[in-house]
């Protein structure tokens, strides 16, 4: 499915350093940098609320079109720095792209359906890396676990990819494992001993009551 870039107005950034970044944040904006091979880095600032909503709703593979100095710069979100206390975005890096260009991205994998009732579903990895047209990046990829039984596995190579996409992850990477319910023998033994101890204490109490 084709992706429509999100138009985002940004302003050229003339000042740099921690002090300048703090001033931007006080004004409700955050600093950002656009990286693209063959051109100088583009330093900009963007409205914090607007870019936070985009990242929250579209994820770190979001495709943007920055309105910058009368130009429209096509790019994708590559990294965000968040404040460890507030989780607010403090800085954003974007990668310049061209229409028709393929990019390497990690895409979430989600499961659908229900496994066999006896099988415990263990998601070992929920991301795979693919190469795909920048304007066709899916939000997520689905794998069905319908009817899967103990001993079954789903590997990266089992995931159906969009047309034109290529798997970059190892096809043998384990995504979902189907196993049996494992019981901690030590905990089970302790529980049995506690149960037996409780039963014995109850019996002794009953005997004492009858003697009285």
Coordinates of N, CA and C in Angstrom, one line a residue:
X1 N 0.8 -1.2 0.0 CA 0.0 0.0 0.0 C 0.9 1.2 0.0
X2 N 0.6 2.2 -0.9 CA 1.4 3.4 -1.0 C 1.2 4.2 0.3
X3 N 2.3 4.9 0.7 CA 2.2 5.8 1.8 C 2.2 7.2 1.4
X4 N 1.3 8.0 1.9 CA 1.3 9.4 1.6 C 2.1 10.2 2.6
X5 N 3.2 10.9 2.2 CA 4.0 11.6 3.1 C 3.2 12.6 3.9
X6 N 3.6 12.8 5.2 CA 3.0 13.7 6.1 C 3.7 15.1 5.9
X7 N 3.0 16.1 5.6 CA 3.6 17.4 5.4 C 3.8 18.1 6.7
X8 N 5.1 18.5 7.0 CA 5.4 19.0 8.3 C 6.2 20.3 8.1
X9 N 5.7 21.5 8.5 CA 6.5 22.7 8.4 C 7.6 22.7 9.4
X10 N 8.8 23.1 9.0 CA 9.9 23.2 9.9 C 10.6 24.6 9.6
X11 N 11.5 24.9 10.6 CA 12.2 26.2 10.4 C 13.7 25.9 10.4
X12 N 14.4 26.7 9.7 CA 15.9 26.5 9.6 C 16.5 26.9 11.0
X13 N 17.5 26.1 11.4 CA 18.1 26.3 12.7 C 19.5 26.9 12.4
X14 N 19.7 28.1 13.1 CA 20.9 28.8 12.9 C 21.8 28.7 14.1
X15 N 21.3 28.4 15.3 CA 22.0 28.3 16.5 C 22.2 26.8 16.9
X16 N 23.3 26.5 17.5 CA 23.5 25.1 17.9 C 24.1 25.0 19.3
X17 N 24.1 23.8 19.8 CA 24.6 23.6 21.2 C 23.5 23.4 22.2
X18 N 23.8 23.0 23.4 CA 22.8 22.7 24.4 C 22.0 23.9 24.8
X19 N 22.6 25.1 24.9 CA 21.8 26.3 25.2 C 20.8 26.6 24.2
X20 N 21.1 26.5 22.9 CA 20.2 26.8 21.9 C 19.0 25.7 21.9
X21 N 19.4 24.5 22.1 CA 18.4 23.4 22.1 C 17.4 23.6 23.3
X22 N 17.9 24.1 24.4 CA 17.1 24.3 25.6 C 16.1 25.5 25.3
X23 N 16.6 26.5 24.6 CA 15.7 27.6 24.3 C 14.6 27.2 23.3
X24 N 14.9 26.3 22.4 CA 13.9 25.8 21.5 C 12.8 25.1 22.2
X25 N 13.3 24.2 23.1 CA 12.3 23.4 23.9 C 11.4 24.3 24.8
X26 N 12.0 25.3 25.3 CA 11.1 26.2 26.1 C 10.1 26.9 25.2
X27 N 10.4 27.0 23.9 CA 9.4 27.6 23.0 C 8.5 26.6 22.4
X28 N 8.6 25.4 22.8 CA 7.7 24.3 22.3 C 8.1 23.7 21.0
X29 N 9.4 23.8 20.7 CA 10.0 23.3 19.5 C 11.2 22.3 19.9
X30 N 11.5 21.5 19.0 CA 12.7 20.6 19.2 C 13.6 20.7 18.0
X31 N 14.9 20.5 18.2 CA 15.9 20.5 17.1 C 15.8 19.1 16.4
X32 N 16.2 19.2 15.1 CA 16.3 18.0 14.3 C 17.3 18.1 13.2
X33 N 17.7 17.0 12.6 CA 18.7 17.0 11.6 C 18.3 16.0 10.5
X34 N 18.4 16.5 9.2 CA 18.1 15.6 8.1 C 19.4 15.2 7.5
X35 N 19.6 13.9 7.4 CA 20.9 13.3 6.8 C 20.5 12.8 5.4
X36 N 21.3 13.0 4.4 CA 21.1 12.4 3.1 C 22.5 12.4 2.4
X37 N 22.8 11.2 1.8 CA 24.0 11.1 1.1 C 24.2 12.1 0.0
X38 N 25.3 12.7 -0.1 CA 25.6 13.7 -1.2 C 25.2 15.1 -0.9
X39 N 24.5 15.4 0.2 CA 24.2 16.8 0.5 C 24.5 17.1 1.9
X40 N 24.7 18.4 2.2 CA 25.0 18.8 3.6 C 23.8 18.5 4.5
X41 N 24.1 18.2 5.7 CA 23.1 18.0 6.7 C 22.2 19.2 6.8
X42 N 20.9 19.0 7.0 CA 19.9 20.1 7.1 C 19.5 20.2 8.6
X43 N 19.8 21.3 9.2 CA 19.4 21.5 10.6 C 18.1 22.3 10.7
X44 N 17.2 21.8 11.4 CA 15.8 22.4 11.5 C 15.3 22.3 12.9
X45 N 14.2 23.0 13.1 CA 13.4 22.9 14.3 C 12.0 22.6 13.9
X46 N 11.2 21.9 14.8 CA 9.9 21.5 14.5 C 9.0 21.6 15.7
X47 N 7.7 21.8 15.6 CA 6.8 21.9 16.7 C 6.8 20.6 17.5
X48 N 7.0 20.6 18.8 CA 7.1 19.4 19.6 C 5.8 18.6 19.6
X49 N 4.7 19.3 19.8 CA 3.4 18.6 19.8 C 3.1 17.9 18.5
X50 N 3.4 18.6 17.4 CA 3.1 18.0 16.1 C 3.9 16.8 15.8
X51 N 5.2 16.9 16.0 CA 6.1 15.8 15.7 C 5.9 14.6 16.7
X52 N 5.6 14.9 17.9 CA 5.3 13.8 18.9 C 4.1 13.0 18.5
X53 N 3.0 13.7 18.0 CA 1.8 13.0 17.6 C 2.1 12.1 16.4
X54 N 2.9 12.6 15.5 CA 3.3 11.8 14.3 C 4.0 10.6 14.7
X55 N 5.0 10.7 15.5 CA 5.8 9.6 15.9 C 5.0 8.6 16.7
X56 N 4.1 9.1 17.6 CA 3.2 8.2 18.3 C 2.3 7.4 17.4
X57 N 1.7 8.1 16.4 CA 0.7 7.4 15.6 C 1.3 6.6 14.4
X58 N 2.4 7.1 13.9 CA 3.0 6.5 12.7 C 4.2 5.7 12.9
X59 N 4.9 5.8 14.1 CA 6.0 5.0 14.4 C 7.3 5.6 13.9
X60 N 8.4 5.0 14.1 CA 9.7 5.5 13.8 C 10.1 5.4 12.3
X61 N 9.2 4.7 11.5 CA 9.4 4.6 10.1 C 8.5 5.6 9.3
X62 N 8.0 6.6 10.0 CA 7.0 7.6 9.4 C 7.7 8.3 8.3
X63 N 7.0 8.4 7.2 CA 7.5 9.2 6.0 C 6.9 10.6 6.1
X64 N 7.9 11.6 6.0 CA 7.5 13.0 6.1 C 8.0 13.7 4.9
X65 N 7.3 14.9 4.7 CA 7.8 15.8 3.7 C 8.0 17.2 4.4
X66 N 9.2 17.5 4.7 CA 9.5 18.8 5.4 C 9.4 20.0 4.5
X67 N 8.6 20.9 5.0 CA 8.5 22.2 4.3 C 9.6 23.1 4.9
X68 N 10.7 23.3 4.1 CA 11.9 23.9 4.6 C 12.4 24.9 3.6
X69 N 12.4 26.2 4.0 CA 12.9 27.3 3.1 C 12.3 27.2 1.7
X70 N 11.0 27.0 1.6 CA 10.4 27.0 0.3 C 10.5 25.6 -0.5
X71 N 11.2 24.7 0.1 CA 11.4 23.4 -0.5 C 10.6 22.3 0.3
X72 N 10.3 21.2 -0.4 CA 9.7 20.0 0.3 C 10.7 18.9 0.2
X73 N 11.2 18.5 1.4 CA 12.2 17.5 1.5 C 11.6 16.2 2.0
X74 N 11.6 15.2 1.1 CA 11.1 13.8 1.5 C 12.1 13.1 2.4
X75 N 11.6 12.5 3.5 CA 12.4 11.9 4.4 C 11.6 10.9 5.3
X76 N 12.4 10.1 6.1 CA 11.7 9.2 7.0 C 12.4 9.3 8.4
X77 N 11.6 9.2 9.4 CA 12.1 9.2 10.7 C 13.0 8.0 11.0
X78 N 14.2 8.3 11.5 CA 15.1 7.2 11.8 C 15.4 7.1 13.3
X79 N 15.4 8.2 14.0 CA 15.7 8.1 15.5 C 15.2 9.3 16.2
X80 N 14.7 9.0 17.4 CA 14.3 10.1 18.3 C 14.9 9.9 19.7
X81 N 15.4 11.0 20.2 CA 15.9 11.1 21.6 C 14.8 11.5 22.5
X82 N 14.5 10.8 23.6 CA 13.5 11.1 24.5 C 14.1 11.4 25.9
X83 N 13.4 12.4 26.6 CA 13.8 12.7 27.9 C 13.5 11.5 28.8
X84 N 14.5 11.0 29.6 CA 14.3 9.8 30.4 C 13.2 9.9 31.5
X85 N 12.9 11.2 31.9 CA 12.0 11.4 32.9 C 10.6 11.6 32.4
X86 N 10.5 12.6 31.4 CA 9.2 13.0 30.9 C 8.8 12.2 29.7
X87 N 9.7 11.5 29.0 CA 9.5 10.8 27.7 C 9.2 11.7 26.6
X88 N 9.3 13.0 26.8 CA 9.1 14.0 25.7 C 10.3 13.8 24.7
X89 N 10.0 14.1 23.4 CA 11.0 14.0 22.4 C 11.9 15.3 22.5
X90 N 13.2 15.0 22.6 CA 14.2 16.1 22.8 C 14.9 16.4 21.5
X91 N 15.0 15.5 20.6 CA 15.7 15.6 19.3 C 15.2 14.6 18.3
X92 N 15.3 14.9 17.0 CA 14.8 13.9 16.0 C 15.8 13.9 14.9
X93 N 16.1 12.7 14.4 CA 16.9 12.5 13.2 C 16.1 12.0 12.1
X94 N 16.2 12.5 10.9 CA 15.4 12.0 9.7 C 16.4 11.7 8.6
X95 N 16.0 10.7 7.7 CA 16.9 10.3 6.6 C 16.2 10.8 5.3
X96 N 17.0 11.6 4.5 CA 16.4 12.0 3.2 C 16.3 10.8 2.3
X97 N 15.2 10.8 1.6 CA 15.0 9.7 0.6 C 14.4 10.3 -0.7
X98 N 14.4 9.4 -1.7 CA 13.9 9.8 -3.0 C 12.7 8.9 -3.4
X99 N 11.8 9.4 -4.1 CA 10.7 8.5 -4.6 C 11.2 7.4 -5.4
X100 N 10.8 6.1 -5.1 CA 11.2 5.0 -5.8 C 12.4 4.3 -5.1
X101 N 13.0 5.0 -4.2 CA 14.2 4.5 -3.5 C 13.8 3.4 -2.5
X102 N 14.6 2.4 -2.4 CA 14.4 1.4 -1.4 C 15.2 1.7 -0.1
X103 N 14.6 1.3 1.0 CA 15.2 1.6 2.3 C 15.2 0.3 3.2
X104 N 16.1 0.3 4.1 CA 16.1 -0.9 5.1 C 15.3 -0.4 6.4
X105 N 14.3 -1.2 6.7 CA 13.5 -0.8 7.9 C 13.2 -2.1 8.7
X106 N 13.0 -1.8 10.0 CA 12.4 -2.9 10.9 C 10.9 -2.7 11.0
X107 N 10.2 -3.8 10.8 CA 8.7 -3.7 10.8 C 8.2 -4.7 11.9
X108 N 7.2 -4.3 12.7 CA 6.7 -5.2 13.7 C 5.9 -6.3 13.0
X109 N 6.0 -7.5 13.7 CA 5.2 -8.7 13.3 C 4.2 -9.0 14.3
X110 N 2.9 -9.1 13.9 CA 1.9 -9.4 14.9 C 1.2 -10.7 14.5
X111 N 0.7 -11.4 15.5 CA 0.1 -12.7 15.3 C -1.4 -12.6 15.2
X112 N -2.0 -13.5 14.4 CA -3.5 -13.5 14.3 C -3.9 -15.0 14.5
X113 N -5.2 -15.1 14.9 CA -5.7 -16.5 15.1 C -5.4 -17.0 16.5
X114 N -5.8 -18.3 16.7 CA -5.6 -19.0 18.0 C -4.9 -20.3 17.8
X115 N -3.9 -20.5 18.6 CA -3.1 -21.8 18.6 C -3.9 -22.9 19.2
X116 N -3.5 -24.1 19.1 CA -4.1 -25.3 19.8 C -4.2 -25.0 21.3
X117 N -5.3 -25.3 21.9 CA -5.4 -25.0 23.4 C -4.3 -25.5 24.2
X118 N -3.6 -26.6 23.9 CA -2.6 -27.2 24.7 C -1.2 -26.4 24.5
X119 N -1.1 -25.6 23.4 CA 0.1 -25.0 23.1 C 0.3 -23.6 23.8
X120 N 1.4 -23.4 24.4 CA 1.8 -22.1 24.9 C 2.5 -21.3 23.8
X121 N 2.0 -20.1 23.5 CA 2.6 -19.3 22.5 C 3.7 -18.3 23.1
X122 N 4.9 -18.5 22.6 CA 6.0 -17.6 23.1 C 6.5 -16.8 21.9
X123 N 6.3 -15.5 22.0 CA 6.8 -14.6 20.9 C 8.3 -14.3 21.3
X124 N 9.2 -14.8 20.5 CA 10.6 -14.7 20.8 C 11.1 -13.4 20.2
X125 N 10.5 -12.9 19.1 CA 11.0 -11.7 18.4 C 9.8 -11.1 17.6
X126 N 9.5 -9.8 17.8 CA 8.4 -9.2 17.1 C 8.8 -8.2 16.0
X127 N 10.0 -8.3 15.5 CA 10.5 -7.4 14.5 C 11.3 -8.2 13.4
X128 N 11.1 -7.8 12.2 CA 12.0 -8.3 11.1 C 12.4 -7.1 10.3
X129 N 13.6 -7.3 9.7 CA 14.2 -6.2 8.9 C 13.9 -6.6 7.4
X130 N 13.4 -5.6 6.6 CA 13.2 -5.8 5.2 C 13.7 -4.6 4.4
X131 N 13.9 -4.8 3.1 CA 14.2 -3.7 2.2 C 13.0 -3.5 1.4
X132 N 12.5 -2.3 1.3 CA 11.3 -2.0 0.6 C 11.2 -0.6 0.1
X133 N 10.4 -0.3 -0.9 CA 10.2 1.0 -1.4 C 9.8 1.9 -0.3
X134 N 10.5 3.1 -0.2 CA 10.2 4.0 1.0 C 8.8 4.4 1.1
X135 N 8.0 4.4 0.0 CA 6.6 4.9 0.1 C 5.7 3.7 0.2
X136 N 6.2 2.5 0.5 CA 5.4 1.3 0.6 C 5.6 0.6 1.9
X137 N 6.2 1.2 2.9 CA 6.5 0.6 4.2 C 5.2 0.3 4.9
X138 N 5.0 -1.0 5.3 CA 3.8 -1.4 6.0 C 3.9 -1.0 7.5
X139 N 2.8 -0.8 8.1 CA 2.8 -0.5 9.6 C 3.2 -1.7 10.3
X140 N 2.7 -2.9 9.8 CA 3.0 -4.2 10.5 C 2.8 -5.3 9.5
X141 N 3.4 -6.5 9.9 CA 3.2 -7.7 9.1 C 2.5 -8.7 9.9
X142 N 1.6 -9.5 9.3 CA 0.8 -10.5 10.1 C 1.3 -11.9 9.8
X143 N 1.3 -12.7 10.9 CA 1.5 -14.2 10.7 C 0.4 -14.9 11.5
X144 N -0.2 -15.9 10.9 CA -1.3 -16.7 11.5 C -0.7 -17.8 12.4
X145 N -1.3 -17.9 13.6 CA -0.9 -19.0 14.5 C -2.1 -19.9 14.6
X146 N -3.0 -19.8 13.8 CA -4.3 -20.6 13.8 C -3.9 -22.1 13.8
X147 N -4.3 -22.8 14.9 CA -4.2 -24.3 14.9 C -2.8 -24.7 15.2
X148 N -1.8 -23.9 15.4 CA -0.4 -24.3 15.6 C -0.4 -25.1 16.9
X149 N 0.5 -26.2 16.9 CA 0.6 -27.1 18.0 C 1.9 -27.1 18.6
X150 N 2.0 -27.8 19.8 CA 3.3 -27.9 20.5 C 4.4 -28.4 19.5
X151 N 5.5 -27.8 19.5 CA 6.6 -28.2 18.6 C 6.7 -27.4 17.3
X152 N 5.6 -26.6 17.0 CA 5.6 -25.8 15.8 C 6.4 -24.5 16.0
X153 N 6.9 -23.9 15.0 CA 7.6 -22.7 15.0 C 7.3 -21.8 13.8
X154 N 7.4 -20.5 14.0 CA 7.3 -19.5 12.9 C 8.6 -18.8 12.8
X155 N 9.2 -18.9 11.7 CA 10.5 -18.2 11.4 C 10.3 -17.0 10.6
X156 N 11.4 -16.1 10.5 CA 11.3 -14.9 9.8 C 11.0 -15.2 8.3
X157 N 11.5 -16.3 7.8 CA 11.3 -16.7 6.4 C 9.9 -17.1 6.1
X158 N 9.1 -17.3 7.2 CA 7.7 -17.7 7.0 C 6.7 -16.5 6.8
X159 N 7.2 -15.3 7.0 CA 6.4 -14.1 7.0 C 6.2 -13.7 5.5
X160 N 4.9 -13.6 5.1 CA 4.6 -13.1 3.8 C 4.9 -11.6 3.7
X161 N 5.7 -11.2 2.7 CA 6.1 -9.8 2.5 C 5.4 -9.1 1.5
X162 N 5.3 -7.8 1.5 CA 4.6 -7.1 0.5 C 5.3 -7.2 -0.8
X163 N 4.7 -7.0 -1.9 CA 5.3 -7.1 -3.3 C 6.5 -6.1 -3.4
X164 N 7.6 -6.7 -3.9 CA 8.8 -5.8 -4.0 C 9.7 -5.8 -2.8
X165 N 9.2 -6.3 -1.7 CA 10.0 -6.3 -0.5 C 11.0 -7.5 -0.4
X166 N 12.1 -7.3 0.2 CA 13.1 -8.4 0.4 C 13.4 -8.5 1.9
X167 N 13.5 -9.8 2.3 CA 13.8 -10.0 3.7 C 15.3 -9.9 3.9
X168 N 15.7 -9.0 4.9 CA 17.1 -8.8 5.3 C 17.4 -9.6 6.6
X169 N 16.5 -9.9 7.4 CA 16.7 -10.7 8.6 C 17.1 -12.1 8.2
X170 N 17.7 -12.8 9.0 CA 18.0 -14.3 8.8 C 16.7 -15.0 8.7
X171 N 16.5 -15.7 7.6 CA 15.2 -16.5 7.4 C 15.0 -17.5 8.5
X172 N 16.1 -17.9 9.2 CA 15.9 -18.9 10.3 C 15.7 -18.2 11.7
X173 N 15.6 -16.9 11.7 CA 15.4 -16.2 13.0 C 14.0 -16.7 13.5
X174 N 14.0 -17.1 14.8 CA 12.8 -17.6 15.4 C 11.9 -16.4 15.9
X175 N 10.7 -16.4 15.4 CA 9.7 -15.3 15.8 C 8.8 -15.8 16.9
X176 N 8.1 -17.0 16.6 CA 7.1 -17.5 17.5 C 7.4 -19.0 17.7
X177 N 7.4 -19.4 19.0 CA 7.6 -20.8 19.4 C 6.3 -21.3 20.1
X178 N 6.0 -22.5 19.8 CA 4.8 -23.1 20.4 C 5.3 -24.3 21.3
X179 N 5.1 -24.2 22.6 CA 5.6 -25.2 23.5 C 4.6 -25.5 24.5
X180 N 5.0 -26.4 25.5 CA 4.0 -26.8 26.5 C 4.2 -26.0 27.7
X181 N 3.2 -26.0 28.6 CA 3.3 -25.2 29.8 C 4.3 -25.8 30.8
X182 N 5.3 -25.0 31.1 CA 6.4 -25.5 31.9 C 6.1 -25.2 33.4
X183 N 6.3 -26.3 34.2 CA 6.0 -26.2 35.6 C 7.4 -26.1 36.4
X184 N 7.5 -25.2 37.3 CA 8.7 -25.1 38.1 C 8.6 -26.2 39.2
X185 N 9.4 -27.2 39.0 CA 9.3 -28.4 39.9 C 9.6 -28.0 41.4
X186 N 10.5 -27.1 41.6 CA 10.8 -26.7 43.0 C 9.6 -26.0 43.6
X187 N 8.9 -25.1 42.8 CA 7.7 -24.4 43.4 C 6.6 -25.4 43.6
X188 N 6.5 -26.3 42.6 CA 5.4 -27.3 42.7 C 5.6 -28.2 44.0
X189 N 6.8 -28.6 44.2 CA 7.1 -29.4 45.4 C 6.9 -28.6 46.7
X190 N 7.3 -27.3 46.7 CA 7.0 -26.5 47.9 C 5.6 -26.3 48.2
X191 N 4.8 -26.2 47.1 CA 3.3 -26.0 47.2 C 2.7 -27.3 47.8
X192 N 3.2 -28.5 47.3 CA 2.7 -29.7 47.8 C 3.0 -29.9 49.3
X193 N 4.3 -29.6 49.6 CA 4.6 -29.7 51.1 C 3.8 -28.8 51.9
X194 N 3.6 -27.6 51.5 CA 2.8 -26.6 52.2 C 1.3 -27.1 52.4
X195 N 0.8 -27.8 51.3 CA -0.5 -28.3 51.4 C -0.6 -29.5 52.4
X196 N 0.4 -30.3 52.3 CA 0.5 -31.5 53.2 C 0.6 -31.0 54.7
X197 N 1.5 -30.0 54.8 CA 1.7 -29.4 56.2 C 0.4 -28.9 56.7
X198 N -0.4 -28.2 55.9 CA -1.6 -27.6 56.3 C -2.6 -28.7 56.7
X199 N -2.6 -29.8 55.9 CA -3.5 -30.9 56.2 C -3.2 -31.5 57.6
X200 N -1.9 -31.7 57.8 CA -1.4 -32.4 59.1 C -1.8 -31.5 60.2
X201 N -1.6 -30.2 60.1 CA -1.9 -29.3 61.2 C -3.4 -29.3 61.5
X202 N -4.2 -29.4 60.4 CA -5.6 -29.5 60.6 C -6.0 -30.7 61.4
X203 N -5.4 -31.8 61.0 CA -5.7 -33.1 61.7 C -5.3 -33.1 63.1
X204 N -4.1 -32.5 63.4 CA -3.7 -32.4 64.8 C -4.6 -31.5 65.6
X205 N -5.1 -30.4 65.0 CA -6.0 -29.5 65.7 C -7.3 -30.3 66.0
X206 N -7.7 -31.1 65.1 CA -9.0 -31.8 65.3 C -8.9 -32.8 66.4
X207 N -7.7 -33.5 66.5 CA -7.5 -34.5 67.5 C -7.4 -33.8 68.9
X208 N -6.8 -32.6 69.0 CA -6.7 -31.9 70.2 C -8.1 -31.5 70.7
X209 N -8.9 -31.1 69.8 CA -10.3 -30.7 70.1 C -11.1 -31.9 70.6
X210 N -10.9 -33.0 70.0 CA -11.7 -34.2 70.5 C -11.2 -34.7 71.9
X211 N -9.9 -34.5 72.2 CA -9.4 -34.9 73.5 C -10.0 -34.0 74.6
X212 N -10.2 -32.7 74.2 CA -10.7 -31.8 75.2 C -12.2 -32.1 75.5

